[in-house]
Tab-separated table of C-alpha atoms and ligand atoms in Angstrom:
chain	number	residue	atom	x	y	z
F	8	UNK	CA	-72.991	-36.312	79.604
F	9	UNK	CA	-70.844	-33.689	77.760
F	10	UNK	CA	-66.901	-33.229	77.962
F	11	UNK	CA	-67.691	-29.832	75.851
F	12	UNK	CA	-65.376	-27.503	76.567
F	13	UNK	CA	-67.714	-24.634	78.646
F	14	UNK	CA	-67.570	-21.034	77.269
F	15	UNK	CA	-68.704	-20.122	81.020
F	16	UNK	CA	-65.947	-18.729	83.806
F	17	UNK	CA	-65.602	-22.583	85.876
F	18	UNK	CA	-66.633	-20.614	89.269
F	19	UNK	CA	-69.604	-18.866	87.970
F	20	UNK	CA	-72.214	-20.281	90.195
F	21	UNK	CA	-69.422	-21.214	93.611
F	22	UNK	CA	-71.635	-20.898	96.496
F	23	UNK	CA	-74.945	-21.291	94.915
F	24	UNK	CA	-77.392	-24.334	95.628
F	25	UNK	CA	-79.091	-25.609	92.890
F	26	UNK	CA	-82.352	-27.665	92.707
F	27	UNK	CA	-83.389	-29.366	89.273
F	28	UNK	CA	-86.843	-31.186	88.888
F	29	UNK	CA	-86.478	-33.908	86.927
F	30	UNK	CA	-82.675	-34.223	87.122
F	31	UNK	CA	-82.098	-37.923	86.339
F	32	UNK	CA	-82.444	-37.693	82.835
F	33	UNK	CA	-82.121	-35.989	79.451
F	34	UNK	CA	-82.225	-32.390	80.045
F	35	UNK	CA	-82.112	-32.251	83.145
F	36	UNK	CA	-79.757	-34.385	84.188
F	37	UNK	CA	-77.569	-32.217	81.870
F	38	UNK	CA	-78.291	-29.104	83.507
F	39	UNK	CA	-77.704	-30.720	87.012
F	40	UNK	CA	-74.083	-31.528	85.247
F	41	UNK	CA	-73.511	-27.739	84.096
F	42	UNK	CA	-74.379	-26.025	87.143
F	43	UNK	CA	-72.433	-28.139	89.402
F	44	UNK	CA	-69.379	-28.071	86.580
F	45	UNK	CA	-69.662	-24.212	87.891
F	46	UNK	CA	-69.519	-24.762	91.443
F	47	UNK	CA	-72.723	-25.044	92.401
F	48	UNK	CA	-73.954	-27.821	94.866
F	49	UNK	CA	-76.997	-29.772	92.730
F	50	UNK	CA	-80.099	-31.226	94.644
F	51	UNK	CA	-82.491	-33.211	91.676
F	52	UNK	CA	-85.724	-34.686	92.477
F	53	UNK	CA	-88.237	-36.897	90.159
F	54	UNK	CA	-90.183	-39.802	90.845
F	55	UNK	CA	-88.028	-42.821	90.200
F	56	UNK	CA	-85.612	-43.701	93.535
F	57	UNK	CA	-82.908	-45.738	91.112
F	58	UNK	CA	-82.902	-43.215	88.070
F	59	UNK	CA	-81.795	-40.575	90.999
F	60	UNK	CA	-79.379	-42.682	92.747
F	61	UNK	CA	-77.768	-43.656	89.141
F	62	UNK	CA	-77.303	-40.244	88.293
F	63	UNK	CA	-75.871	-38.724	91.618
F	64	UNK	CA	-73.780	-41.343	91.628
F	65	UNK	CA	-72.774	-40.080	87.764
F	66	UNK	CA	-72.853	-35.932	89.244
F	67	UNK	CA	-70.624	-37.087	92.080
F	68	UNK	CA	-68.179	-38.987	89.947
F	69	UNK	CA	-67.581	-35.333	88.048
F	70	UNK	CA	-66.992	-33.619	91.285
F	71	UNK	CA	-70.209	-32.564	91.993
F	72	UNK	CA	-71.406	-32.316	94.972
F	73	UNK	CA	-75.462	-33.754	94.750
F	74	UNK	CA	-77.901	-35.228	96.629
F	75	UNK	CA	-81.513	-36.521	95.607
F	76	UNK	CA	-84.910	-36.071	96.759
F	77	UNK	CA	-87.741	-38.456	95.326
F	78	UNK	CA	-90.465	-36.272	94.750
F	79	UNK	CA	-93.714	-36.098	92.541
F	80	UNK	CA	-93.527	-32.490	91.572
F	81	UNK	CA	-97.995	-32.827	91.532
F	82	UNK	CA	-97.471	-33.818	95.034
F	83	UNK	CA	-97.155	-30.567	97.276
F	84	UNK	CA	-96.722	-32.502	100.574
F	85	UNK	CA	-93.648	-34.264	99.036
F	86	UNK	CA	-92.326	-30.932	97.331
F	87	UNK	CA	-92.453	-29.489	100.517
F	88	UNK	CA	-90.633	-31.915	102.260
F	89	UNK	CA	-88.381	-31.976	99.624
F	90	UNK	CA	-87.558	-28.081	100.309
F	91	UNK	CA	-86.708	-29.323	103.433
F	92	UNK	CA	-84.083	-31.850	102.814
F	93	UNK	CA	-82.432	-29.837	100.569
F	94	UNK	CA	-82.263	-26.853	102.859
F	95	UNK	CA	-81.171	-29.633	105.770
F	96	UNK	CA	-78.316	-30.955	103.698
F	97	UNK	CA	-77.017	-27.381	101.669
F	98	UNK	CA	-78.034	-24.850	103.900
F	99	UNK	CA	-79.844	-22.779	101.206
F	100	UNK	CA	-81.348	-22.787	97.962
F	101	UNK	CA	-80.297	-20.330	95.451
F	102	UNK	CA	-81.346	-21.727	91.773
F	103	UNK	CA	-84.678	-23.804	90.629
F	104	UNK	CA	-85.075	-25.334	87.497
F	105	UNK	CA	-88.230	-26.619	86.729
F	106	UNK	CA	-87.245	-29.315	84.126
F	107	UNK	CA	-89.596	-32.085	85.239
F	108	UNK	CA	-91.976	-33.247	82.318
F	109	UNK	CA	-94.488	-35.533	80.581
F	110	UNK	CA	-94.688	-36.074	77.262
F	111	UNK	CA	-96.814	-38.698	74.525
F	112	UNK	CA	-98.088	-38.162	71.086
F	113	UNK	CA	-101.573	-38.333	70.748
F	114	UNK	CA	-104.066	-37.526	68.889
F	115	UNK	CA	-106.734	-35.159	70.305
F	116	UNK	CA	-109.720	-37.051	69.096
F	117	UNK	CA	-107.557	-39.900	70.661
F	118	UNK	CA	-106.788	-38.397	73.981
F	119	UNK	CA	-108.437	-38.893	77.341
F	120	UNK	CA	-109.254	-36.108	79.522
F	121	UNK	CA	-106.728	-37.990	81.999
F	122	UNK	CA	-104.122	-37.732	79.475
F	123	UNK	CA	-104.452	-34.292	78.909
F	124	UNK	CA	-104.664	-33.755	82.705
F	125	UNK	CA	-101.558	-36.027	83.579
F	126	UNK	CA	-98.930	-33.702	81.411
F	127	UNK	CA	-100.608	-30.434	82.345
F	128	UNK	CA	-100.594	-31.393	86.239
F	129	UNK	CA	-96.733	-32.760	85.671
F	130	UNK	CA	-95.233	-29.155	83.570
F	131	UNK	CA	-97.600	-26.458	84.959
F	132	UNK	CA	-99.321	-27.916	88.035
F	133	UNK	CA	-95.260	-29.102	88.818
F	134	UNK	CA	-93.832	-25.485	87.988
F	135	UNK	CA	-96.683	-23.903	90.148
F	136	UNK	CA	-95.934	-26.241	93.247
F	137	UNK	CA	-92.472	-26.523	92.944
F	138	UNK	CA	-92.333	-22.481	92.402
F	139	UNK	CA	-94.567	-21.591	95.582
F	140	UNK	CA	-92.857	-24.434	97.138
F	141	UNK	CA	-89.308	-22.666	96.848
F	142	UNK	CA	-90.504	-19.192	97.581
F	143	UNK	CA	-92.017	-20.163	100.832
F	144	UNK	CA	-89.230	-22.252	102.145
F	145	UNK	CA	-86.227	-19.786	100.759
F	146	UNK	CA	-86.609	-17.730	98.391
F	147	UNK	CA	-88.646	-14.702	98.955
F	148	UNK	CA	-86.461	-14.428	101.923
F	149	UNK	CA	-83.126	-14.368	100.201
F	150	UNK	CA	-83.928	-13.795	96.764
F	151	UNK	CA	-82.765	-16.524	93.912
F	152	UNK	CA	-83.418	-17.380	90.587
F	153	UNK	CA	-85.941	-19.475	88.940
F	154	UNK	CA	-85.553	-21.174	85.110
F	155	UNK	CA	-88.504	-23.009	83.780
F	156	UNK	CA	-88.210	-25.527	81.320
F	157	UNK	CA	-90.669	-24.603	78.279
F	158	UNK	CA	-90.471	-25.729	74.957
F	159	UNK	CA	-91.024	-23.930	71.454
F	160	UNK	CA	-94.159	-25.622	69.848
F	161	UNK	CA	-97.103	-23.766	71.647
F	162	UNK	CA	-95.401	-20.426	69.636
F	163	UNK	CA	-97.326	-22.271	65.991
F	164	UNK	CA	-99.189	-25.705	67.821
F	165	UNK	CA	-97.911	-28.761	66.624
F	166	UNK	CA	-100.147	-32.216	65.886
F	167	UNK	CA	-100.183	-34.787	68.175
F	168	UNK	CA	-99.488	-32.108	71.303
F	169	UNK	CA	-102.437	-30.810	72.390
F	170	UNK	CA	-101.439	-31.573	75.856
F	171	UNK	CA	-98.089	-30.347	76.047
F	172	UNK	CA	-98.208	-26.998	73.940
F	173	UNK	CA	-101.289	-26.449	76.470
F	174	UNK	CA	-99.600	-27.197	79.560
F	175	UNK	CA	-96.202	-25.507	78.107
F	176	UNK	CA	-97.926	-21.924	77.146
F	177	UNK	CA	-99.027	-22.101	80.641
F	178	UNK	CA	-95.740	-22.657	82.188
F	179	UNK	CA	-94.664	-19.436	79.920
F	180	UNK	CA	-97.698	-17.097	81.245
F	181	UNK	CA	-96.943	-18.603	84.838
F	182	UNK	CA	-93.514	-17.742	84.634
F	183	UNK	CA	-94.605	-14.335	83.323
F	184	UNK	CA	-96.556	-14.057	86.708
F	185	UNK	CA	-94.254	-15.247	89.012
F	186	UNK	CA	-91.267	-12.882	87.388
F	187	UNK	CA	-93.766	-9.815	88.268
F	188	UNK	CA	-95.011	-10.939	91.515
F	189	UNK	CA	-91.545	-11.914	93.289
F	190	UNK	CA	-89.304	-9.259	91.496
F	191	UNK	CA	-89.390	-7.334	94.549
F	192	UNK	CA	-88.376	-10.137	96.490
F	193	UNK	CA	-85.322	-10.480	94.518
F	194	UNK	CA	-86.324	-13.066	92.717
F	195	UNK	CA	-85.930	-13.442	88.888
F	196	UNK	CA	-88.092	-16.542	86.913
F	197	UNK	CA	-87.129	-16.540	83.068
F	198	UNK	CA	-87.724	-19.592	80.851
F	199	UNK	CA	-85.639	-21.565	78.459
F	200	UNK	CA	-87.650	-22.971	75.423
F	201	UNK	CA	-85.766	-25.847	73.434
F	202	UNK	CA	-86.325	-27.397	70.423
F	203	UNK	CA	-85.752	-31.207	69.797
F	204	UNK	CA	-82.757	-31.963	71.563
F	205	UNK	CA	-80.914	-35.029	70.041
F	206	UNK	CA	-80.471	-38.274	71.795
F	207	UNK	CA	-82.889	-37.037	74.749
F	208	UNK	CA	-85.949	-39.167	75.510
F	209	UNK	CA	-88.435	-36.131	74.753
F	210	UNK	CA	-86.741	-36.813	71.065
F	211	UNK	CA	-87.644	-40.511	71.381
F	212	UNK	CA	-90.974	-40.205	71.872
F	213	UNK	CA	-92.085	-37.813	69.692
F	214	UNK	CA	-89.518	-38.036	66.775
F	215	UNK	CA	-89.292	-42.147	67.196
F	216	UNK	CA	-85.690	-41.988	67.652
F	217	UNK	CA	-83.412	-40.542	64.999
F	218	UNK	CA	-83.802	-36.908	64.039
F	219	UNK	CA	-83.689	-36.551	60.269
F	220	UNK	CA	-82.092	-34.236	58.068
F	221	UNK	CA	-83.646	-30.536	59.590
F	222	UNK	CA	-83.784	-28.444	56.442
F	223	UNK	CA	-86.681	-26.368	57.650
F	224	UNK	CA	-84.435	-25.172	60.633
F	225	UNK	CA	-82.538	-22.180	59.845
F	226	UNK	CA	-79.072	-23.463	62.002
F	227	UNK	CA	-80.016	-27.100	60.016
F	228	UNK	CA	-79.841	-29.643	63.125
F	229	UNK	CA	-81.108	-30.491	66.301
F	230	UNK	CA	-79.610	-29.115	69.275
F	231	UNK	CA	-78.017	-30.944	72.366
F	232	UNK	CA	-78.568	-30.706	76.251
F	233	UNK	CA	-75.360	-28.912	76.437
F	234	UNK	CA	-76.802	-26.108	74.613
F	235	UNK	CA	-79.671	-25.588	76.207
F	236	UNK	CA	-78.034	-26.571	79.439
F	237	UNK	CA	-76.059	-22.904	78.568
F	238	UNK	CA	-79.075	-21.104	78.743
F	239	UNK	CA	-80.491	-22.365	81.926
F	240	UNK	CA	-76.914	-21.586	83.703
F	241	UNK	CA	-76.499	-18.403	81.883
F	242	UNK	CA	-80.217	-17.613	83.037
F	243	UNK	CA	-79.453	-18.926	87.056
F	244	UNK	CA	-76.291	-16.770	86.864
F	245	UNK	CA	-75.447	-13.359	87.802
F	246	UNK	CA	-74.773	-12.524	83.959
F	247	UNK	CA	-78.526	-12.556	83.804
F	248	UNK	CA	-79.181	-9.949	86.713
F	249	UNK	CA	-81.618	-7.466	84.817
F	250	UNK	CA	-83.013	-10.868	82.990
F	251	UNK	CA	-86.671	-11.347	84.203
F	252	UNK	CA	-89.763	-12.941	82.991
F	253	UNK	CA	-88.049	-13.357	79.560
F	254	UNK	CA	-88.489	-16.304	77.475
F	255	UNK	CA	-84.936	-17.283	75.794
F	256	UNK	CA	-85.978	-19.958	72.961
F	257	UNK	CA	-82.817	-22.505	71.956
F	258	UNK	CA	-83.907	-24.521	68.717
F	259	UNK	CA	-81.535	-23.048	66.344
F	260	UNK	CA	-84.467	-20.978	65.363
F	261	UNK	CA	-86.817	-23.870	64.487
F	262	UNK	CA	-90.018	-21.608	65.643
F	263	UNK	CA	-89.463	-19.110	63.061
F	264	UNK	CA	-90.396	-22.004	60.209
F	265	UNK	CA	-91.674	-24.881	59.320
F	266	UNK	CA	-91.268	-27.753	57.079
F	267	UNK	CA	-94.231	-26.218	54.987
F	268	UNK	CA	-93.427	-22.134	55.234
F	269	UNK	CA	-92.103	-20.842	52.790
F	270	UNK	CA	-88.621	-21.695	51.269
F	271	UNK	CA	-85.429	-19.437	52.687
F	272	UNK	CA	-84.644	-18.564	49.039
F	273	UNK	CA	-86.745	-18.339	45.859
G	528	NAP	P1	-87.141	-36.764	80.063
G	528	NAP	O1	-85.801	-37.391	79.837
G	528	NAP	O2	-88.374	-37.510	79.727
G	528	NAP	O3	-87.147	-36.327	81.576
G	528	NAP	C1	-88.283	-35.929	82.243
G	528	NAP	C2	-87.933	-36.033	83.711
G	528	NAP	O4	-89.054	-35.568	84.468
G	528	NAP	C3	-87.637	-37.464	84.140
G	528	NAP	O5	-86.428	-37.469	84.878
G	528	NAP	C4	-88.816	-37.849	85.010
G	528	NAP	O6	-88.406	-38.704	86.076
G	528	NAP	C5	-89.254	-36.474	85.530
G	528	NAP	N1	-90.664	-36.471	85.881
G	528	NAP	C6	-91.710	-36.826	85.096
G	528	NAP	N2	-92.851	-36.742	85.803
G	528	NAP	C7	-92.511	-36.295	87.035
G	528	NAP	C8	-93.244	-36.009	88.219
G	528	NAP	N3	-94.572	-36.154	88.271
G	528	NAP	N4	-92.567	-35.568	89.309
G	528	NAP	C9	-91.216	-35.444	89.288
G	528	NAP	N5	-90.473	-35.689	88.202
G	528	NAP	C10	-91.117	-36.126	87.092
G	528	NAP	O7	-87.289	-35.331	79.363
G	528	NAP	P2	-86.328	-34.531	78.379
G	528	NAP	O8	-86.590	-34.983	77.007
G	528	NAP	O9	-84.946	-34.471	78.910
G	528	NAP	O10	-86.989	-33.074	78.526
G	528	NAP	C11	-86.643	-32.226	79.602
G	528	NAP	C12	-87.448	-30.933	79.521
G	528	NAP	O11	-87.240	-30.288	78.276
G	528	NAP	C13	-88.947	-31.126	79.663
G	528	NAP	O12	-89.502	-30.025	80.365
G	528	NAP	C14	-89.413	-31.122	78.228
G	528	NAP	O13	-90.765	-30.770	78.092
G	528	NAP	C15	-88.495	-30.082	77.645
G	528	NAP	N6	-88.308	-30.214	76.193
G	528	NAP	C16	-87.633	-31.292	75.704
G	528	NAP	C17	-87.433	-31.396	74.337
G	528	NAP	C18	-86.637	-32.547	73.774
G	528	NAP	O14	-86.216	-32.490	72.630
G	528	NAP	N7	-86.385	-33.599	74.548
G	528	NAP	C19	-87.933	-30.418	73.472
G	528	NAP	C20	-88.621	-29.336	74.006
G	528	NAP	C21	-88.794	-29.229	75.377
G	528	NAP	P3	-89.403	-39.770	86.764
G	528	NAP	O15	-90.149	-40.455	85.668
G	528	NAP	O16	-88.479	-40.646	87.554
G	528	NAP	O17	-90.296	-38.971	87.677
């Protein structure tokens, strides 16, 4: 976690409840952090029971007040029930952040149609039942705001992603839908869209640890959770109120180039 110093007004979110898919780790665990450093109270849900207790344990120890919900977001009998338990234990639900993910490099000629499935059914299958989940229980009642977690690479495709940049353009054109469908209901859905985050396990995965020196990236380093955390809680706050259906990128402008575009100066 971050002892940054937050550019954001400590009360911004008092009042709100905030759920975060995926909260136990990396990004999202991050996020949970932010928005409860703000005053929100932070439910997160993902699949592994000690991951979630380790990290509310961590949210609580800042102040935070959090709970947990174990919850496969491909599951929408368990998504559902965990609507309920967070409405049971907060009272209402105010902010989602769909930040649950899978991730592996592979190949296409190398990946299974199972593989392909798996990350598609955990980032856009998720979004879509976690989304619908929300709206039903809460939100299209009371309004609320929704952030989904994206990423940058389906903007040029990237080797070894098929999967993801599939399943992440979809979250984008879902979130697209959802923004014009619920807008009447008060509900705004914008996405964030990192690039590599340093030190997260995405990173690990695909990069194999270390980042490297990041030339082709016009800010010339990887970002951290905090940063993209920012967007997500400047996205779930009031500051965004005419924000909807937008896509906010946060990769220090990565997308724009590439390690083989052309040079930034002749
Ligand atoms: P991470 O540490 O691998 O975290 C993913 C989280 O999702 C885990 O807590 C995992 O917990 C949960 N999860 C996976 N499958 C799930 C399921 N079926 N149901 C519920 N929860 C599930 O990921 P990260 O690197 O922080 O990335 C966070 C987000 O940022 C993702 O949406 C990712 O695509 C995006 N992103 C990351 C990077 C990067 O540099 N890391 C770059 C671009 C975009 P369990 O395994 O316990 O379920």
């Amino acid at each position: 976690m971050s002892d940054h110093v937050s550019p954001f007004r400590a009360d911004l979110l008092a009042g709100k409840v905030a759920l975060v898919t995926g909260g136990a780790t990396g990004l999202g665990l991050e996020v949970a952090r932010l928005l409860g450093a703000h005053g929100a109270r932070v439910a997160i849900c993902s699949r592994k029971e000690p991951n979630l207790e380790v990290a509310v344990t961590q949210l609580r120890g800042n102040g935070i007040d959090a709970m947990y919900s174990v919850c496969d977001v491909r599951k929408p009998d368990e998504v559902a029930a965990t609507m309920q338990r967070v409405l049971a234990q907060f009272g209402h639900l105010d902010i989602v952040v769909n930040n649950a993910a899978g991730n592996f490099p592979a190949p296409i000629s190398g990946l299974s149609a199972n593989g392909f499935k798996a990350v598609v059914d955990i980032d856009l299958l998720g979004t879509y039942n976690v989304s619908k989940a929300a709206y039903e229980a809460w939100l299209h009642q009371h309004g609320g705001a929704i952030v989904n977690i994206s990423a940058a690479t389906q903007y040029r495709g990237m080797a070894l992603q098929a999967h993801v940049v599939s399943a992440k353009a979809g979250v984008d054109a879902l979130s697209r839908a959802c923004a014009i469908e619920w807008g009447a209901d008060g509900i705004r859905v914008n996405v964030v869209a990192p690039g590599a985050m340093a030190g997260t396990e995405g990173v690990a995965r695909i990069a194999g640890g270390e980042l490297g020196a990041m030339p082709h990236i016009p800010l010339q380093r990887a970002g951290s959770t905090t940063e993209v955390a920012q967007a997500v809680l400047f996205l779930a706050s009031d500051a965004a109120s005419y924000m909807t259906g937008a896509i906010v990128v946060v990769d220090g402008g990565a997308w724009l180039t590439s390690g083989t575009s052309t040079p930034r100066s002749m």
